[in-house]
């Protein structure tokens, strides 16, 4: 992770946000700068295709960084690109503290109709997680899948 760094800033004027984000990309080559830029494209400017490209650049600079792969997975999930989202969640789930990525990966499998993979991944989440509320949600998903 990148301790002590802001994840992104909310910009009120999308044109202004685009200017600063583009300037950041042109002047810096670190994964975190790309990550911050991608967050701005996703939330402030709402240019989702560009956000994906910038997240991918950040991930290429730091391929095992869980916060980057998790955020890229969230964006793919938002766009119903579940196969790509699951791959990103798998990367972040390998890092302790990112067990919730397993839960999200299981949701991707469910959305793709891969019921057995969804159940297996929800069960792995239940085993690794300490979040009681989310464990109950995972159990609920397993029940729903088993009934279908």
PDB file of C-alpha atoms in Angstrom:
ATOM      1  CA  UNK A   1       0.000   0.000   0.000  1.00  0.00           C
ATOM      2  CA  UNK A   2       0.961   3.634  -0.107  1.00  0.00           C
ATOM      3  CA  UNK A   3       0.747   4.841   3.517  1.00  0.00           C
ATOM      4  CA  UNK A   4       0.063   8.463   4.213  1.00  0.00           C
ATOM      5  CA  UNK A   5      -1.084   9.230   0.666  1.00  0.00           C
ATOM      6  CA  UNK A   6      -4.447  10.591  -0.345  1.00  0.00           C
ATOM      7  CA  UNK A   7      -6.288   8.161  -2.564  1.00  0.00           C
ATOM      8  CA  UNK A   8      -8.027  10.755  -4.696  1.00  0.00           C
ATOM      9  CA  UNK A   9      -9.438  14.231  -4.538  1.00  0.00           C
ATOM     10  CA  UNK A  10     -12.943  15.288  -5.435  1.00  0.00           C
ATOM     11  CA  UNK A  11     -12.976  18.038  -8.002  1.00  0.00           C
ATOM     12  CA  UNK A  12     -16.063  20.152  -8.457  1.00  0.00           C
ATOM     13  CA  UNK A  13     -15.367  21.182 -12.047  1.00  0.00           C
ATOM     14  CA  UNK A  14     -14.778  18.188 -14.342  1.00  0.00           C
ATOM     15  CA  UNK A  15     -12.866  20.333 -16.854  1.00  0.00           C
ATOM     16  CA  UNK A  16     -10.512  21.478 -14.114  1.00  0.00           C
ATOM     17  CA  UNK A  17     -10.175  17.892 -12.909  1.00  0.00           C
ATOM     18  CA  UNK A  18      -9.311  16.665 -16.377  1.00  0.00           C
ATOM     19  CA  UNK A  19      -6.621  19.338 -16.715  1.00  0.00           C
ATOM     20  CA  UNK A  20      -4.928  18.437 -13.430  1.00  0.00           C
ATOM     21  CA  UNK A  21      -5.253  14.718 -13.983  1.00  0.00           C
ATOM     22  CA  UNK A  22      -3.724  14.983 -17.453  1.00  0.00           C
ATOM     23  CA  UNK A  23      -0.944  17.183 -16.126  1.00  0.00           C
ATOM     24  CA  UNK A  24      -0.204  14.588 -13.431  1.00  0.00           C
ATOM     25  CA  UNK A  25       0.040  11.829 -16.005  1.00  0.00           C
ATOM     26  CA  UNK A  26       2.371  13.831 -18.195  1.00  0.00           C
ATOM     27  CA  UNK A  27       4.743  14.768 -15.359  1.00  0.00           C
ATOM     28  CA  UNK A  28       4.992  11.661 -13.129  1.00  0.00           C
ATOM     29  CA  UNK A  29       5.659   7.984 -13.751  1.00  0.00           C
ATOM     30  CA  UNK A  30       4.774   6.379 -10.421  1.00  0.00           C
ATOM     31  CA  UNK A  31       2.007   3.869  -9.872  1.00  0.00           C
ATOM     32  CA  UNK A  32       0.394   5.991  -7.174  1.00  0.00           C
ATOM     33  CA  UNK A  33       0.138   9.011  -9.437  1.00  0.00           C
ATOM     34  CA  UNK A  34      -1.568   6.868 -12.049  1.00  0.00           C
ATOM     35  CA  UNK A  35      -3.820   5.427  -9.371  1.00  0.00           C
ATOM     36  CA  UNK A  36      -4.827   8.900  -8.183  1.00  0.00           C
ATOM     37  CA  UNK A  37      -5.418  10.001 -11.767  1.00  0.00           C
ATOM     38  CA  UNK A  38      -7.577   6.953 -12.452  1.00  0.00           C
ATOM     39  CA  UNK A  39      -9.642   7.667  -9.334  1.00  0.00           C
ATOM     40  CA  UNK A  40     -10.237  11.186 -10.596  1.00  0.00           C
ATOM     41  CA  UNK A  41     -11.251   9.922 -14.040  1.00  0.00           C
ATOM     42  CA  UNK A  42     -13.607   7.455 -12.409  1.00  0.00           C
ATOM     43  CA  UNK A  43     -15.279   9.707  -9.844  1.00  0.00           C
ATOM     44  CA  UNK A  44     -14.756  13.353 -10.764  1.00  0.00           C
ATOM     45  CA  UNK A  45     -14.659  13.309 -14.550  1.00  0.00           C
ATOM     46  CA  UNK A  46     -16.681  10.067 -15.042  1.00  0.00           C
ATOM     47  CA  UNK A  47     -14.548   9.025 -18.011  1.00  0.00           C
ATOM     48  CA  UNK A  48     -14.681   5.310 -17.209  1.00  0.00           C
ATOM     49  CA  UNK A  49     -12.864   3.959 -20.294  1.00  0.00           C
ATOM     50  CA  UNK A  50      -9.982   6.331 -19.603  1.00  0.00           C
ATOM     51  CA  UNK A  51     -10.041   5.393 -15.915  1.00  0.00           C
ATOM     52  CA  UNK A  52      -9.590   1.729 -16.890  1.00  0.00           C
ATOM     53  CA  UNK A  53      -6.573   2.542 -19.043  1.00  0.00           C
ATOM     54  CA  UNK A  54      -4.958   4.598 -16.289  1.00  0.00           C
ATOM     55  CA  UNK A  55      -5.641   1.922 -13.642  1.00  0.00           C
ATOM     56  CA  UNK A  56      -4.050  -0.638 -15.982  1.00  0.00           C
ATOM     57  CA  UNK A  57      -0.977   1.600 -16.312  1.00  0.00           C
ATOM     58  CA  UNK A  58      -0.758   1.880 -12.520  1.00  0.00           C
ATOM     59  CA  UNK A  59      -1.054  -1.896 -12.203  1.00  0.00           C
ATOM     60  CA  UNK A  60       1.669  -2.413 -14.804  1.00  0.00           C
ATOM     61  CA  UNK A  61       3.994  -0.306 -12.641  1.00  0.00           C
ATOM     62  CA  UNK A  62       3.063  -2.179  -9.448  1.00  0.00           C
ATOM     63  CA  UNK A  63       1.491  -5.515 -10.470  1.00  0.00           C
ATOM     64  CA  UNK A  64       0.907  -6.903  -6.967  1.00  0.00           C
ATOM     65  CA  UNK A  65      -0.406  -3.688  -5.384  1.00  0.00           C
ATOM     66  CA  UNK A  66      -3.745  -4.778  -3.863  1.00  0.00           C
ATOM     67  CA  UNK A  67      -5.352  -1.336  -3.679  1.00  0.00           C
ATOM     68  CA  UNK A  68      -4.830  -0.800  -7.421  1.00  0.00           C
ATOM     69  CA  UNK A  69      -6.065  -4.227  -8.496  1.00  0.00           C
ATOM     70  CA  UNK A  70      -9.058  -3.946  -6.135  1.00  0.00           C
ATOM     71  CA  UNK A  71     -10.087  -0.552  -7.545  1.00  0.00           C
ATOM     72  CA  UNK A  72      -9.697  -1.724 -11.130  1.00  0.00           C
ATOM     73  CA  UNK A  73     -11.837  -4.746 -10.220  1.00  0.00           C
ATOM     74  CA  UNK A  74     -14.493  -2.443  -8.753  1.00  0.00           C
ATOM     75  CA  UNK A  75     -14.579  -0.451 -11.974  1.00  0.00           C
ATOM     76  CA  UNK A  76     -14.878  -3.583 -14.125  1.00  0.00           C
ATOM     77  CA  UNK A  77     -17.650  -4.830 -11.807  1.00  0.00           C
ATOM     78  CA  UNK A  78     -19.491  -1.521 -12.160  1.00  0.00           C
ATOM     79  CA  UNK A  79     -19.337  -1.987 -15.946  1.00  0.00           C
ATOM     80  CA  UNK A  80     -20.510  -5.646 -15.708  1.00  0.00           C
ATOM     81  CA  UNK A  81     -17.134  -6.870 -16.974  1.00  0.00           C
ATOM     82  CA  UNK A  82     -17.114  -9.700 -14.466  1.00  0.00           C
ATOM     83  CA  UNK A  83     -14.360 -11.883 -15.926  1.00  0.00           C
ATOM     84  CA  UNK A  84     -11.884  -8.994 -15.806  1.00  0.00           C
ATOM     85  CA  UNK A  85     -13.118  -7.942 -12.361  1.00  0.00           C
ATOM     86  CA  UNK A  86     -12.581 -11.458 -10.980  1.00  0.00           C
ATOM     87  CA  UNK A  87      -8.974 -11.484 -12.229  1.00  0.00           C
ATOM     88  CA  UNK A  88      -8.288  -8.184 -10.476  1.00  0.00           C
ATOM     89  CA  UNK A  89      -9.944  -9.329  -7.259  1.00  0.00           C
ATOM     90  CA  UNK A  90      -7.832 -12.496  -7.320  1.00  0.00           C
ATOM     91  CA  UNK A  91      -4.663 -10.368  -7.296  1.00  0.00           C
ATOM     92  CA  UNK A  92      -5.787  -8.248  -4.355  1.00  0.00           C
ATOM     93  CA  UNK A  93      -7.155 -11.256  -2.409  1.00  0.00           C
ATOM     94  CA  UNK A  94      -3.613 -12.658  -2.193  1.00  0.00           C
ATOM     95  CA  UNK A  95      -2.716  -9.851   0.229  1.00  0.00           C
ATOM     96  CA  UNK A  96      -3.706 -10.161   3.919  1.00  0.00           C
ATOM     97  CA  UNK A  97      -6.325  -7.563   4.751  1.00  0.00           C
ATOM     98  CA  UNK A  98      -7.960  -7.788   1.335  1.00  0.00           C
ATOM     99  CA  UNK A  99     -10.174 -10.799   2.046  1.00  0.00           C
ATOM    100  CA  UNK A 100     -13.227  -8.838   0.894  1.00  0.00           C
ATOM    101  CA  UNK A 101     -11.841  -9.202  -2.619  1.00  0.00           C
ATOM    102  CA  UNK A 102     -12.729 -12.902  -2.334  1.00  0.00           C
ATOM    103  CA  UNK A 103     -16.331 -11.941  -1.588  1.00  0.00           C
ATOM    104  CA  UNK A 104     -16.382  -9.710  -4.660  1.00  0.00           C
ATOM    105  CA  UNK A 105     -14.709 -12.368  -6.798  1.00  0.00           C
ATOM    106  CA  UNK A 106     -17.446 -14.807  -5.730  1.00  0.00           C
ATOM    107  CA  UNK A 107     -20.066 -12.234  -6.773  1.00  0.00           C
ATOM    108  CA  UNK A 108     -18.397 -12.053 -10.190  1.00  0.00           C
ATOM    109  CA  UNK A 109     -18.576 -15.831 -10.543  1.00  0.00           C
ATOM    110  CA  UNK A 110     -22.258 -15.719  -9.597  1.00  0.00           C
ATOM    111  CA  UNK A 111     -22.972 -13.018 -12.185  1.00  0.00           C
ATOM    112  CA  UNK A 112     -21.194 -15.125 -14.835  1.00  0.00           C
ATOM    113  CA  UNK A 113     -23.312 -18.164 -13.938  1.00  0.00           C
ATOM    114  CA  UNK A 114     -20.340 -20.051 -12.480  1.00  0.00           C
ATOM    115  CA  UNK A 115     -22.209 -21.301  -9.414  1.00  0.00           C
ATOM    116  CA  UNK A 116     -19.639 -23.853  -8.222  1.00  0.00           C
ATOM    117  CA  UNK A 117     -16.829 -21.299  -8.405  1.00  0.00           C
ATOM    118  CA  UNK A 118     -19.020 -18.784  -6.569  1.00  0.00           C
ATOM    119  CA  UNK A 119     -19.775 -21.230  -3.742  1.00  0.00           C
ATOM    120  CA  UNK A 120     -16.122 -22.320  -3.469  1.00  0.00           C
ATOM    121  CA  UNK A 121     -14.960 -18.684  -3.329  1.00  0.00           C
ATOM    122  CA  UNK A 122     -17.643 -17.626  -0.831  1.00  0.00           C
ATOM    123  CA  UNK A 123     -16.539 -20.547   1.379  1.00  0.00           C
ATOM    124  CA  UNK A 124     -12.908 -19.465   1.089  1.00  0.00           C
ATOM    125  CA  UNK A 125     -13.989 -15.955   2.062  1.00  0.00           C
ATOM    126  CA  UNK A 126     -15.860 -17.308   5.097  1.00  0.00           C
ATOM    127  CA  UNK A 127     -12.735 -19.214   6.167  1.00  0.00           C
ATOM    128  CA  UNK A 128     -10.371 -16.250   5.820  1.00  0.00           C
ATOM    129  CA  UNK A 129     -12.547 -13.304   6.879  1.00  0.00           C
ATOM    130  CA  UNK A 130     -13.029 -11.916  10.363  1.00  0.00           C
ATOM    131  CA  UNK A 131     -15.935  -9.641   9.370  1.00  0.00           C
ATOM    132  CA  UNK A 132     -18.974 -11.339  10.912  1.00  0.00           C
ATOM    133  CA  UNK A 133     -21.504  -9.225   9.056  1.00  0.00           C
ATOM    134  CA  UNK A 134     -19.934  -9.963   5.667  1.00  0.00           C
ATOM    135  CA  UNK A 135     -19.579 -13.649   6.551  1.00  0.00           C
ATOM    136  CA  UNK A 136     -23.338 -13.766   7.101  1.00  0.00           C
ATOM    137  CA  UNK A 137     -23.873 -12.086   3.729  1.00  0.00           C
ATOM    138  CA  UNK A 138     -21.623 -14.676   2.081  1.00  0.00           C
ATOM    139  CA  UNK A 139     -23.619 -17.464   3.716  1.00  0.00           C
ATOM    140  CA  UNK A 140     -26.785 -15.824   2.406  1.00  0.00           C
ATOM    141  CA  UNK A 141     -25.381 -15.825  -1.124  1.00  0.00           C
ATOM    142  CA  UNK A 142     -24.506 -19.511  -0.799  1.00  0.00           C
ATOM    143  CA  UNK A 143     -28.107 -20.223   0.233  1.00  0.00           C
ATOM    144  CA  UNK A 144     -29.441 -18.304  -2.756  1.00  0.00           C
ATOM    145  CA  UNK A 145     -27.118 -20.143  -5.136  1.00  0.00           C
ATOM    146  CA  UNK A 146     -27.971 -23.556  -3.682  1.00  0.00           C
ATOM    147  CA  UNK A 147     -31.705 -22.920  -4.203  1.00  0.00           C
ATOM    148  CA  UNK A 148     -31.289 -22.207  -7.927  1.00  0.00           C
TER     149      UNK A 148
END
